[in-house]
mmCIF file of C-alpha atoms and ligand atoms in Angstrom:
data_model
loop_
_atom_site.group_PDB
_atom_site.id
_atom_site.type_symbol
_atom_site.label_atom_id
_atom_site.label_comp_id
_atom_site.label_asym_id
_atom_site.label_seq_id
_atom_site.Cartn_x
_atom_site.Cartn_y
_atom_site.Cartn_z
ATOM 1 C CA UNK A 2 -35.675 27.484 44.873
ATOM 2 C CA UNK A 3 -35.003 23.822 44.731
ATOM 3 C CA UNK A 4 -37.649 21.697 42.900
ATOM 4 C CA UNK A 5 -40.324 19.631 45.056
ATOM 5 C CA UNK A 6 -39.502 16.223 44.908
ATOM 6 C CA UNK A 7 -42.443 15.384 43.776
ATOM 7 C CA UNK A 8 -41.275 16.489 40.281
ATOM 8 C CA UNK A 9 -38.961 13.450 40.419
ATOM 9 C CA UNK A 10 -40.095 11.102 37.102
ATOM 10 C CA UNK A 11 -38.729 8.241 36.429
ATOM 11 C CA UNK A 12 -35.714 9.149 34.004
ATOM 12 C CA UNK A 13 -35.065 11.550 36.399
ATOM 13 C CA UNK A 14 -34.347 9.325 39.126
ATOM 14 C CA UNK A 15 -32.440 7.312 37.292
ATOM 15 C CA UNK A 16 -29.716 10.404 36.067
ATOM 16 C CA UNK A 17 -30.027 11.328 39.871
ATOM 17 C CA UNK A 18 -28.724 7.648 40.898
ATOM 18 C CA UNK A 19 -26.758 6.948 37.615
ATOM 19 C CA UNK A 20 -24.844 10.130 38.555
ATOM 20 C CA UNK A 21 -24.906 9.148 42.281
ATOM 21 C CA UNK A 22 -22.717 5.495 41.292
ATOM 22 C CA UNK A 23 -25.487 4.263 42.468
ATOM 23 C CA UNK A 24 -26.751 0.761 40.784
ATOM 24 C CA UNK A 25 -29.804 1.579 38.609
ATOM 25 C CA UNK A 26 -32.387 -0.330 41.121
ATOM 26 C CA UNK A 27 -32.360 2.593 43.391
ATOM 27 C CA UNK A 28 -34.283 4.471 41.208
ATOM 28 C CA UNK A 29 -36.955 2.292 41.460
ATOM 29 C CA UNK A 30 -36.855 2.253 45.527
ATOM 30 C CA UNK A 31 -36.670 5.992 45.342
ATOM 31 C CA UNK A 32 -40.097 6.718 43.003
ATOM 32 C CA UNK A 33 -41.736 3.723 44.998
ATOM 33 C CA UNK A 34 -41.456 5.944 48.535
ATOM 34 C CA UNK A 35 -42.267 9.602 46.927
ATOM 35 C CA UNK A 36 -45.353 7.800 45.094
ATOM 36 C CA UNK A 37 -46.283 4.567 46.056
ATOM 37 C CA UNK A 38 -45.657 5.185 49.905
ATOM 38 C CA UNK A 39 -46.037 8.834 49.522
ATOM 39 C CA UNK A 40 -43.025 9.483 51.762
ATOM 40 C CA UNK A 41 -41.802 13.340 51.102
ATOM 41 C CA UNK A 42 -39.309 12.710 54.336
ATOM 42 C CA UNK A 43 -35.804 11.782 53.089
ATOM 43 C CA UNK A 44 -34.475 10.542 56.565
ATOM 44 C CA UNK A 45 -37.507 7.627 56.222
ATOM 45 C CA UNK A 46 -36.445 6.439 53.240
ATOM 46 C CA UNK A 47 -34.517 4.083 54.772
ATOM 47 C CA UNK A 48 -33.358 0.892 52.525
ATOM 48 C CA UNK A 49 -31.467 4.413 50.596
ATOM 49 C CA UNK A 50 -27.568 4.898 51.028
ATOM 50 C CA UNK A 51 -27.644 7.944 53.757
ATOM 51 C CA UNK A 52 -24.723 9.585 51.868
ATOM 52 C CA UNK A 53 -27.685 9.447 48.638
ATOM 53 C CA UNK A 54 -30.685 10.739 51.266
ATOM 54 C CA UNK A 55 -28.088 14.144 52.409
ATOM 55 C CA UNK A 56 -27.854 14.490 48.474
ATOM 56 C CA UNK A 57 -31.262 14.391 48.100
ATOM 57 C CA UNK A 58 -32.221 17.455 50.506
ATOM 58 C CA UNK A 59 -30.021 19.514 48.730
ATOM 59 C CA UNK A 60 -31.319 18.594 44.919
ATOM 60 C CA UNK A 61 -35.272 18.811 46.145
ATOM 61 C CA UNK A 62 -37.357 20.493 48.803
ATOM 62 C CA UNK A 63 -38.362 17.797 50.361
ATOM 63 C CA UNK A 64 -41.130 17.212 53.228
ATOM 64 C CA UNK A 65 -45.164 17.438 53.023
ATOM 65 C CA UNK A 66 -46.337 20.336 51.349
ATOM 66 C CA UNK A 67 -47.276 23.203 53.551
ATOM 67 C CA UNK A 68 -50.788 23.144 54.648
ATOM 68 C CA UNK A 69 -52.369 26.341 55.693
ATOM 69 C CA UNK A 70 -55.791 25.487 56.916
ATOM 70 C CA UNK A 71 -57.698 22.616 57.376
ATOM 71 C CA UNK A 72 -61.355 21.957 57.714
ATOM 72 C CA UNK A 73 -63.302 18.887 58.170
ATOM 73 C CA UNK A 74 -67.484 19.739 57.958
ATOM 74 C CA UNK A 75 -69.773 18.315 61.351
ATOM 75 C CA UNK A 76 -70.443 15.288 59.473
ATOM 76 C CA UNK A 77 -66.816 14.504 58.803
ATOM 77 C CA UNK A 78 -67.558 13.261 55.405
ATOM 78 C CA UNK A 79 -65.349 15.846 53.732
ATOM 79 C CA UNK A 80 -61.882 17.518 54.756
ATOM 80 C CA UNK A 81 -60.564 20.153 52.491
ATOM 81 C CA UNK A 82 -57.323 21.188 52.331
ATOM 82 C CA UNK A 83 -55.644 24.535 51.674
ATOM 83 C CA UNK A 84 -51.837 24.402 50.309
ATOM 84 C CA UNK A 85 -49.363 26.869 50.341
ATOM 85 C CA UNK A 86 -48.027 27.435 46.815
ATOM 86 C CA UNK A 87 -45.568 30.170 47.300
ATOM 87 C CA UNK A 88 -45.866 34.127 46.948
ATOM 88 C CA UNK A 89 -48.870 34.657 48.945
ATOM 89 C CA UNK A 90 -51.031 32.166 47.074
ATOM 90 C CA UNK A 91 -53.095 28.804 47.477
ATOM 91 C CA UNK A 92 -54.998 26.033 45.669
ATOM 92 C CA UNK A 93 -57.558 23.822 47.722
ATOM 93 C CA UNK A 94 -57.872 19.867 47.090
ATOM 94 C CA UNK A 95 -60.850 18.090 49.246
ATOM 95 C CA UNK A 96 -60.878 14.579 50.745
ATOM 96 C CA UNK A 97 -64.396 13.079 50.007
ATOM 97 C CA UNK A 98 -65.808 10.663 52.174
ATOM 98 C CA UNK A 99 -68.794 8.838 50.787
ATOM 99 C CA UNK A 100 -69.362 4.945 52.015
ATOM 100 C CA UNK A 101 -66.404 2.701 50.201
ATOM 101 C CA UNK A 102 -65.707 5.678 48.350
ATOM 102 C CA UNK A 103 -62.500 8.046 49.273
ATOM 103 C CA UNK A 104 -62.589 10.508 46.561
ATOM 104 C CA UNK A 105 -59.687 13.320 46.342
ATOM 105 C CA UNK A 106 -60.621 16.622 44.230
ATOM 106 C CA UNK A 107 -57.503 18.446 43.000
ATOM 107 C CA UNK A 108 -56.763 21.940 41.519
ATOM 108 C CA UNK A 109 -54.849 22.264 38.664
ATOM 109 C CA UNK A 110 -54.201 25.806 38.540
ATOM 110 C CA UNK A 111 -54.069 28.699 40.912
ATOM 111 C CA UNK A 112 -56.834 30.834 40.707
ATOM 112 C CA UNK A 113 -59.174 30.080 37.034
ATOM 113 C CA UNK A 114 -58.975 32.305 33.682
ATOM 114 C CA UNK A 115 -62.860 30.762 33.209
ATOM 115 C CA UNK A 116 -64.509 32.830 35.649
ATOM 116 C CA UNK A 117 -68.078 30.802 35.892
ATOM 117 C CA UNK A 118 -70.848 33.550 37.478
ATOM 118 C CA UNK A 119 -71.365 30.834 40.110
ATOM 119 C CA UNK A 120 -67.489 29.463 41.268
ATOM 120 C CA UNK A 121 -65.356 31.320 43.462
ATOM 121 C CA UNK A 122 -62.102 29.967 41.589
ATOM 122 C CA UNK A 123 -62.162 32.614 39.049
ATOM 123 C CA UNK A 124 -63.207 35.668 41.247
ATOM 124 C CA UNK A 125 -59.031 36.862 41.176
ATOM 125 C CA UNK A 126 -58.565 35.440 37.501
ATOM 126 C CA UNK A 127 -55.811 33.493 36.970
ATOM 127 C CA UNK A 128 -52.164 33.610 38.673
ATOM 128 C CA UNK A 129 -50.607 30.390 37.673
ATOM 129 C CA UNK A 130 -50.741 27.056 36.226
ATOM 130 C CA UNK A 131 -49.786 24.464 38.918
ATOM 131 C CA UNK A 132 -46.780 21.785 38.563
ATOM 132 C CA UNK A 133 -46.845 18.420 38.058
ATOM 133 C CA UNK A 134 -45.155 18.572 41.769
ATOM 134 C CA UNK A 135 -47.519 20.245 43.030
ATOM 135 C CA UNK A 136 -50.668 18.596 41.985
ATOM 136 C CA UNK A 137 -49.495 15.184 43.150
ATOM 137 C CA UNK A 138 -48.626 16.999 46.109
ATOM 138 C CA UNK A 139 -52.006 17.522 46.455
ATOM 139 C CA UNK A 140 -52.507 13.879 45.937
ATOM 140 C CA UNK A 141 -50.246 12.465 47.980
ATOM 141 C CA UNK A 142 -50.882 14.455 51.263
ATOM 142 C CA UNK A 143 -54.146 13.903 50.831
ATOM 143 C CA UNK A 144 -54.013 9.843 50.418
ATOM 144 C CA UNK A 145 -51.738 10.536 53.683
ATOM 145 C CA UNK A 146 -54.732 12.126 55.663
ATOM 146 C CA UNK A 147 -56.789 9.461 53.951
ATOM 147 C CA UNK A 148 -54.584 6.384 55.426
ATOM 148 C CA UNK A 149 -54.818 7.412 58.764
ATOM 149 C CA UNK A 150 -58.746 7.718 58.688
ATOM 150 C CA UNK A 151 -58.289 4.049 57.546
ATOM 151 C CA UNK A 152 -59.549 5.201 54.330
ATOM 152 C CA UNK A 153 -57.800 4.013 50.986
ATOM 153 C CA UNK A 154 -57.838 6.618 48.055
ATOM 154 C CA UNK A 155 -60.964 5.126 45.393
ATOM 155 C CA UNK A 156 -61.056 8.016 43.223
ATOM 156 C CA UNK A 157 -59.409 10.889 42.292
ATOM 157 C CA UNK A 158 -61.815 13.969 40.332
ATOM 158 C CA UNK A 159 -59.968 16.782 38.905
ATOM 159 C CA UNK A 160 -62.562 19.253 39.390
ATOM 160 C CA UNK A 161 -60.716 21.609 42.121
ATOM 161 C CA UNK A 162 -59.860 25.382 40.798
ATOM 162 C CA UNK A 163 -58.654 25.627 37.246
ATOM 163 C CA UNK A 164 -59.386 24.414 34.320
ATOM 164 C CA UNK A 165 -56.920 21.154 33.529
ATOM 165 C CA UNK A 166 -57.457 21.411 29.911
ATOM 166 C CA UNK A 167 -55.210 24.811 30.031
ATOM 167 C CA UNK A 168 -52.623 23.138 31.599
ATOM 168 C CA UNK A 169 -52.461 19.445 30.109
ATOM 169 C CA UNK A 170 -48.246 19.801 29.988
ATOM 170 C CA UNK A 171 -48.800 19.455 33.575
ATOM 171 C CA UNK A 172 -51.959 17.549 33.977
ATOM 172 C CA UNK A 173 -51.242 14.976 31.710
ATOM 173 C CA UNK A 174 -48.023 13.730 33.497
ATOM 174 C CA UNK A 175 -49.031 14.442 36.961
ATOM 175 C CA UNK A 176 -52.580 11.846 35.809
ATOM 176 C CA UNK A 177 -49.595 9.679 34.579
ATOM 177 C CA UNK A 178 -48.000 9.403 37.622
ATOM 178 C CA UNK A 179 -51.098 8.567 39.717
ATOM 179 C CA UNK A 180 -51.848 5.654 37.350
ATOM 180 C CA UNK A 181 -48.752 4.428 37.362
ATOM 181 C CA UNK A 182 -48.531 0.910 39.193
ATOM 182 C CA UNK A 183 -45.350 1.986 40.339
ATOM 183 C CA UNK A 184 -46.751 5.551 41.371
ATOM 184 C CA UNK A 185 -49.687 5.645 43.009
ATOM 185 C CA UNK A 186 -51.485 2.838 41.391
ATOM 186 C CA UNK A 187 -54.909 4.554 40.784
ATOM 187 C CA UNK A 188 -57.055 2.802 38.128
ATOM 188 C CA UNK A 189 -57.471 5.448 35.265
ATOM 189 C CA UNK A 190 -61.271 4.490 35.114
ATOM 190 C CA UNK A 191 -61.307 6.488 38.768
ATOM 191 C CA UNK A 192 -59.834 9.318 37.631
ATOM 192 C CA UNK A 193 -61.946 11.977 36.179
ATOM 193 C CA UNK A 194 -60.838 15.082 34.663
ATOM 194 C CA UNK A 195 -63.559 17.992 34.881
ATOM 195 C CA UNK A 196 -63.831 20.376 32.137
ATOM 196 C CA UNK A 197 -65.710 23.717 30.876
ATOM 197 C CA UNK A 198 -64.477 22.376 26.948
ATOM 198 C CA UNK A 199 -61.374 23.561 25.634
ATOM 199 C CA UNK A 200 -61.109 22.302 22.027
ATOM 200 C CA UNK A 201 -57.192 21.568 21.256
ATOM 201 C CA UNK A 202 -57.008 19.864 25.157
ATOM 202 C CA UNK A 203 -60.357 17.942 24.838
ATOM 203 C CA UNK A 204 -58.602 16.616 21.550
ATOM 204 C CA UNK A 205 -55.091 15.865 23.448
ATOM 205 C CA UNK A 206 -56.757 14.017 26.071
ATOM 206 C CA UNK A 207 -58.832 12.054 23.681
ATOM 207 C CA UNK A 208 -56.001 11.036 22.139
ATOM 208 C CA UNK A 209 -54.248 9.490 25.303
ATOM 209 C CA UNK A 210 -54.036 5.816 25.604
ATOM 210 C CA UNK A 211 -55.325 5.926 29.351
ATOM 211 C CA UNK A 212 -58.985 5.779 30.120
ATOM 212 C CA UNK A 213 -59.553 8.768 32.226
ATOM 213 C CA UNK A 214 -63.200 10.028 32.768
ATOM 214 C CA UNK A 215 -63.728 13.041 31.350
ATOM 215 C CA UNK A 216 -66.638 15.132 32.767
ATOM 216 C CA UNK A 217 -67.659 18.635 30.647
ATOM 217 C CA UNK A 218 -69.311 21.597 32.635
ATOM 218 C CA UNK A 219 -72.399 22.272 30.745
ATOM 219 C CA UNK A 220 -74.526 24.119 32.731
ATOM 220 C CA UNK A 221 -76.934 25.481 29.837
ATOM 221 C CA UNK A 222 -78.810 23.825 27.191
ATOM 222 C CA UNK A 223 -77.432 26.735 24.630
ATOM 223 C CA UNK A 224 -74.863 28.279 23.675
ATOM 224 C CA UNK A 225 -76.498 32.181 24.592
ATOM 225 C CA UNK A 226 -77.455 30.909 28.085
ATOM 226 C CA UNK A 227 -73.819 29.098 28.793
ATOM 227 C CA UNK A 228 -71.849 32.626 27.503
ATOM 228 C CA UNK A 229 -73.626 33.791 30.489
ATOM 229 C CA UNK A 230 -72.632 31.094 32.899
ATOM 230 C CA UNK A 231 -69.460 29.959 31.611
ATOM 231 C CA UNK A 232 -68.391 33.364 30.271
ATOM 232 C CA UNK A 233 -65.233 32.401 28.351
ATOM 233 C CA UNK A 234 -64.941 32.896 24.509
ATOM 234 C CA UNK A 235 -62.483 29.690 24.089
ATOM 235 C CA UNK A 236 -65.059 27.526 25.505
ATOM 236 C CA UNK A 237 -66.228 24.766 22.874
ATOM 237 C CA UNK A 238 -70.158 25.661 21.825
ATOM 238 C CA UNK A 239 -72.978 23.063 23.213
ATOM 239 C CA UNK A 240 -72.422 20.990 20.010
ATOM 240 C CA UNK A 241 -69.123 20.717 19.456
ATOM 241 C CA UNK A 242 -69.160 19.268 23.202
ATOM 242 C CA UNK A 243 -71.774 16.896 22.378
ATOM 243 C CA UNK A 244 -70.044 15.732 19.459
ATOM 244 C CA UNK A 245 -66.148 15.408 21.535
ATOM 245 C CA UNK A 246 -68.416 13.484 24.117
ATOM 246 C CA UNK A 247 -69.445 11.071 21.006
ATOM 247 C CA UNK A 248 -65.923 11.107 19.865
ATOM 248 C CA UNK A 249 -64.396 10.143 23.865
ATOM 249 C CA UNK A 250 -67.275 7.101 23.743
ATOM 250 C CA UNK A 251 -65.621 6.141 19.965
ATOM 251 C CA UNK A 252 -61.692 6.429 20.955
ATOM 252 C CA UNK A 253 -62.219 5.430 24.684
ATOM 253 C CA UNK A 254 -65.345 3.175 24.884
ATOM 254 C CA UNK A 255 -66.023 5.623 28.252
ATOM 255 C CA UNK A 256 -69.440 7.408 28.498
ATOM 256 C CA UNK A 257 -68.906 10.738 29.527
ATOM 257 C CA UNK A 258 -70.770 12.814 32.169
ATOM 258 C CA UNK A 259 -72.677 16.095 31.560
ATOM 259 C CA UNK A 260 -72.140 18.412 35.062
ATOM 260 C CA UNK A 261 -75.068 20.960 35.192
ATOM 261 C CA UNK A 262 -74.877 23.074 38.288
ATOM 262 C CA UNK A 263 -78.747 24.493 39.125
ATOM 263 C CA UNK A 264 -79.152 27.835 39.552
ATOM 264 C CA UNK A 265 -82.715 28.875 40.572
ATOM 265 C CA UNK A 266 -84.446 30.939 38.000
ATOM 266 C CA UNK A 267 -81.625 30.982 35.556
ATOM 267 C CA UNK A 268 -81.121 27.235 34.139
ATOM 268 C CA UNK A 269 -83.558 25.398 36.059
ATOM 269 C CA UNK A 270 -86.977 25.859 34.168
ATOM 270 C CA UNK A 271 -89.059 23.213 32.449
ATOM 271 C CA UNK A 272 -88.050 25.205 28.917
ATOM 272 C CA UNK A 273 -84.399 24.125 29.721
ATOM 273 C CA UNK A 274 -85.013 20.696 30.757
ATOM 274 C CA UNK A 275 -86.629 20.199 27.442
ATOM 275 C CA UNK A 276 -83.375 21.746 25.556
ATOM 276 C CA UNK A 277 -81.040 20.079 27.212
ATOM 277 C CA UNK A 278 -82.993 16.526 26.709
ATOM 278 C CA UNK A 279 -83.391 17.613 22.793
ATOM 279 C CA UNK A 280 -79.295 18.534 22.886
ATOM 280 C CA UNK A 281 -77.941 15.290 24.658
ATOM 281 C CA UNK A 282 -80.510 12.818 22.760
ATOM 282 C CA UNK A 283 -78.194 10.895 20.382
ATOM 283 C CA UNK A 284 -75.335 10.931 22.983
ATOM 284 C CA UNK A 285 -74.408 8.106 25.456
ATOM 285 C CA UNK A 286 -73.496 9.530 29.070
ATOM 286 C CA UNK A 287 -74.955 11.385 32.569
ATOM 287 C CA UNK A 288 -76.524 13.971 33.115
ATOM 288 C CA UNK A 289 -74.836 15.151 37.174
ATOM 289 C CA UNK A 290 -77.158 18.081 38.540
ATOM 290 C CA UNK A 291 -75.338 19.585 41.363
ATOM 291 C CA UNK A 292 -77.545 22.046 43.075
ATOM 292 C CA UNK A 293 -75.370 25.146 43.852
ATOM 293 C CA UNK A 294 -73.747 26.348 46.685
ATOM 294 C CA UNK A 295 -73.904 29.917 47.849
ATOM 295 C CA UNK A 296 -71.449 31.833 47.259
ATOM 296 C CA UNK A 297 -71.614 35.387 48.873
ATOM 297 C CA UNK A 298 -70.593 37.370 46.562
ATOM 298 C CA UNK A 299 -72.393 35.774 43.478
ATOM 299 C CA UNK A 300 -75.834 36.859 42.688
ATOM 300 C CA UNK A 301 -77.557 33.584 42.268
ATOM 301 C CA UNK A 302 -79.536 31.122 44.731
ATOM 302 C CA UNK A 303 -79.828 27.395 45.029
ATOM 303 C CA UNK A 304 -82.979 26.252 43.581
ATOM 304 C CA UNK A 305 -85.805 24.758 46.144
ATOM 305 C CA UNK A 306 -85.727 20.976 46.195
ATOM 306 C CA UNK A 307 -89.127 19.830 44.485
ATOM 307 C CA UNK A 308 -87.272 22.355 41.376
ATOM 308 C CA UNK A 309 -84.613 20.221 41.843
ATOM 309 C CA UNK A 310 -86.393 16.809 41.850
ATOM 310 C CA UNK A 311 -88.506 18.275 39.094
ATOM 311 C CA UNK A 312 -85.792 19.207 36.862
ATOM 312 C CA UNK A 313 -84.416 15.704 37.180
ATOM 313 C CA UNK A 314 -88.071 13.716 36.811
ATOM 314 C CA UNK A 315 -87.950 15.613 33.758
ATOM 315 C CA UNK A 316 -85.013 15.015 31.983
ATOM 316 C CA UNK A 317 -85.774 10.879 33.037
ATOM 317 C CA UNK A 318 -89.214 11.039 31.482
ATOM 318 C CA UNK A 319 -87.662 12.406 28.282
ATOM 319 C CA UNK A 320 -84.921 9.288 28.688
ATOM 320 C CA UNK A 321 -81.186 10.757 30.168
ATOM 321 C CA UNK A 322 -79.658 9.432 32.846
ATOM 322 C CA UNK A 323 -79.243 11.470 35.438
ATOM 323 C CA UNK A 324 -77.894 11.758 38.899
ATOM 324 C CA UNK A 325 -78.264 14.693 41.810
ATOM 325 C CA UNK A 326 -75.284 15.461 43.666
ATOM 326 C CA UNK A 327 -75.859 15.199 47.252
ATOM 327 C CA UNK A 328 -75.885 18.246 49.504
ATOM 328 C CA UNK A 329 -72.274 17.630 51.372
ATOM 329 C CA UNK A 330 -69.750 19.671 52.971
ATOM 330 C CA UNK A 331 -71.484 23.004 52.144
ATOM 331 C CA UNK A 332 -70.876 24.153 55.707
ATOM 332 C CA UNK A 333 -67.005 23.798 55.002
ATOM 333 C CA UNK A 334 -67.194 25.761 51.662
ATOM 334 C CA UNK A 335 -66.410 22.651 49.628
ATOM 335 C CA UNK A 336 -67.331 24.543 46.250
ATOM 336 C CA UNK A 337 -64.380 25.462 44.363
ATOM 337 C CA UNK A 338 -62.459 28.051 45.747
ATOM 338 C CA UNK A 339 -64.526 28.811 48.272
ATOM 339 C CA UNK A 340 -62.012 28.214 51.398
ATOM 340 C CA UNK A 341 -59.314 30.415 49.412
ATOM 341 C CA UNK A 342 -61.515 32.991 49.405
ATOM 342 C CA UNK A 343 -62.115 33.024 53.197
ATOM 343 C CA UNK A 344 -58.575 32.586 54.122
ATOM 344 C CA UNK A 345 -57.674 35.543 51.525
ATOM 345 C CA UNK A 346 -55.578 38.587 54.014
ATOM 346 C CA UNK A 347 -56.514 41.105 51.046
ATOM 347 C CA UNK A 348 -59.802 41.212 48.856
ATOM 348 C CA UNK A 349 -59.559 42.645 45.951
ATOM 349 C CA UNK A 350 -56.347 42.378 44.211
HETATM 350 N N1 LIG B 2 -62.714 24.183 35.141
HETATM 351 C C1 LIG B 2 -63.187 22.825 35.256
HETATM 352 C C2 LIG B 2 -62.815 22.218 36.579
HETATM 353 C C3 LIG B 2 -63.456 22.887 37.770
HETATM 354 S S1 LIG B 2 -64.726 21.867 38.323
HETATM 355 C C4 LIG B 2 -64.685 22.779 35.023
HETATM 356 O O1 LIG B 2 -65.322 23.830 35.048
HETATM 357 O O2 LIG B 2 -65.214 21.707 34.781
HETATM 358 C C5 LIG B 2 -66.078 22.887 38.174
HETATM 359 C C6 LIG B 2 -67.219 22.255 38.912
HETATM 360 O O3 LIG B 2 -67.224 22.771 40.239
HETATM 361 C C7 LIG B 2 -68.528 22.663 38.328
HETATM 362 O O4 LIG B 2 -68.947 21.777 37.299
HETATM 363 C C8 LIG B 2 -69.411 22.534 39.530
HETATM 364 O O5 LIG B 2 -69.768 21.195 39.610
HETATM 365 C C9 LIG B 2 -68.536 22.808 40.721
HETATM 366 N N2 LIG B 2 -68.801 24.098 41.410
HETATM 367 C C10 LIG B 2 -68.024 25.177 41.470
HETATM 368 N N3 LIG B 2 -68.585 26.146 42.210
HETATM 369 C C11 LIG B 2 -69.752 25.656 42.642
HETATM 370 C C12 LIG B 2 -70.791 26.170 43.464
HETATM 371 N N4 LIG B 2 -70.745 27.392 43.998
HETATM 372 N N5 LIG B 2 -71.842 25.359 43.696
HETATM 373 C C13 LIG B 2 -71.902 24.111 43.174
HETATM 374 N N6 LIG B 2 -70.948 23.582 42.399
HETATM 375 C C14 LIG B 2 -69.894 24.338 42.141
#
C-alpha cells in the first residue's frame, strides 16, 4: 500500500517536485499544508499545480487517518481518539483539555513489549512499532479536533501505548517534525517524551540537540519492587535512572520528572515514601503521583485520597517537589490502552 503522506520529509518533497519540473518552492508549500495546516486532503491544497495534486493521490494515501471511535468524558475536558492502523489493530492518542492548556498524548507503538501490572497497553504484548506517518497522524488529526474547539495545541506528551525509547528511528523524526517551525511549530520545551528507562535510547535522546522533556516511569523506590511493576528485564535499575536524569539536567539544562503511579497497598506506604525521598535526594526534578485508574482486569486498586495526600505531604516534608495528577477522564478510559481494550472484537489473542 501507498505510504501516508504524512511520511513526506522535507528531501522528500523536494525529489517529489524536482522530479515533478516543478520549481523547488513547491516543496515548501507542500510540507507547510500536510504540517503546518495539517491538510491530509490533496484537492485543498490549492496554490498546488492540479496536474501535481492527481500525482500526489497516487504516490500517498492521502486523507485523515481513519478514526474508529471517539469519546469525549461528561466534563468534556478530554477526547480520546482511537485510529485505525491496518490489520485489525489500533493505537489511542487523547486530546487534553486543562485551562490554557491543550495537551495531545500520542502512542508510539501498537500494543507495549513493557507490560506494567497496572497499564492496559501491554495486556496483548507488542504487534508493531508505529511510523513516523502515523504518529504525526496522530498529531495532526488531533490539533484538527483541537482547532475547531477553538483550542490551539500547547503541549504534546508522548506517554500513549508504547514505549518511544524502542522505537526512537521513528520517534525521533516524527518529534522533529512537530518542532519544526515549518512543521507544526511546537516548542520542544512542550514536548515530553514518557519513558519506563531504556538505556541505549535514554542515551540517544540525551544526545539530541532539541530540548524535549523527558519524563521516566518510576513507580518504585527499588529496583525488587519496580521488577514487579515494571516487569521488563531491559529496564534501566532505579540508579542508573537517577543518574541519566542528572546527566539530561547536565546536557539539556531540563529538570526531569519522576511519574509514580499509586497503587494502594503496593507502593504507597510511608516505608516507600521514605525510599524514594532517600533515592531522588541529590537529583533536580518532580516527583508526578498519578493515582491509578482501574483497570478490570488488573489486580490492583486506587489508593484512598488522605493515602494519596499523605504520600505526597511526605515526600514535601522530606524536600521533593511533587505534583498529584488530577482525577480526569477516568470515565472515558483515558489510561493507556484502556479504550483499545474495550473496542477489542476478540480477547485473548
Ligand atoms: N512506556 C512509556 C510511555 C507510556 S506512558 C512509559 O511507561 O513511560 C505510561 C504512563 O501511563 C505511566 O507512567 C502512567 O502515568 C500512565 N498509566 C498507564 N496506565 C495507567 C493506569 N491504569 N492508571 C494510571 N496511570 C496509568
Amino acid at each position: 500500500m501507498a505510504p501516508r503522506i504524512t511520511e513526506l520529509t522535507h528531501d522528500s518533497a523536494r525529489e517529489l517536485v524536482l522530479a515533478a519540473g516543478l520549481p523547488e518552492y513547491r516543496a515548501k508549500q507542500l510540507f507547510n499544508w500536510v504540517f503546518a495546516k495539517g491538510v491530509l486532503d490533496v484537492g485543498r491544497m490549492r496554490n498546488l499545480p492540479s496536474a501535481f495534486r492527481t500525482h500526489l493521490e497516487t504516490v500517498f494515501d492521502v486523507g485523515p487517518p481513519k478514526v474508529r471511535a471517539i469519546e469525549s468524558d461528561r466534563q468534556s475536558t478530554t477526547e480520546k481518539f482511537l485510529f485505525d492502523v491496518g490489520a485489525g489493530e489500533s493505537v489511542e492518542a487523547v486530546l487534553i483539555m486543562e485551562g490554557d492548556r491543550s495537551t495531545i498524548c500520542l502512542s508510539t507503538q501498537v500494543g507495549c513489549p513493557v507490560k506494567c501490572g497496572f497499564c492496559a497497553s501491554g495486556l496483548f504484548g507488542l504487534k508493531r512499532n508505529l511510523t513516523r506517518g502515523e504518529i504525526l497522524d496522530q498529531y495532526l488529526a488531533i490539533r484538527t479536533r483541537a482547532a475547531e474547539l477553538g483550542r490551539p495545541i500547547t503541549n504534546a506528551v508522548v506517554m500513549g501505548m508504547g514505549e518511544p525509547m524502542l522505537n526512537i528511528p521513528n520517534l525521533l523524526p516524527a518529534l522533529e517534525t512537530m518542532n519544526d517551525p515549518e512543521g507544526c511549530g511546537l516548542g520542544a520545551r512542550h514536548i515530553t517524551v514518557s519513558t519506563v528507562g531504556v538505556k541505549k535510547g535514554v542515551e540517544r535522546f540525551t544526545e539530541e540537540p532539541r530540548q524535549y522533556t523527558l519524563a521516566f516511569s518510576l513507580h518504585a523506590p527499588n529496583d525488587a519492587l519496580r521488577a514487579e511493576i515494571v516487569p521488563f528485564p531491559a529496564a534501566m535499575t532505579c540508579a542508573e535512572i537517577v543518574d541519566a536524569a542528572r546527566n539530561y539536567l547536565e546536557a539539556k539544562g531540563r529538570e526531569v520528572t519522576f511519574e509514580y503511579v499509586l497503587l494502594d497497598e503496593v507502593n504507597s506506604r510511608p516505608s516507600h515514601a521514605r525510599e524514594l525521598a532517600e533515592l531522588l535526594q541529590d537529583v533536580r526534578g518532580t516527583v508526578n503521583l498519578i493515582p491509578f485508574n482501574a483497570v478490570d482486569e488488573q489486580p490492583f486498586r486506587r489508593p484512598p485520597d488522605h493515602v494519596i495526600d499523605l504520600f505526597a505531604e511526605d515526600l514535601r516534608y522530606r524536600g521533593l517537589k511533587v505534583t498529584v495528577r488530577k482525577r480526569k477522564g477516568h470515565d472515558i478510559a483515558a489510561a493507556c490502552g484502556q479504550l483499545r481494550l474495550r473496542n477489542m472484537p476478540i480477547v485473548g489473542s
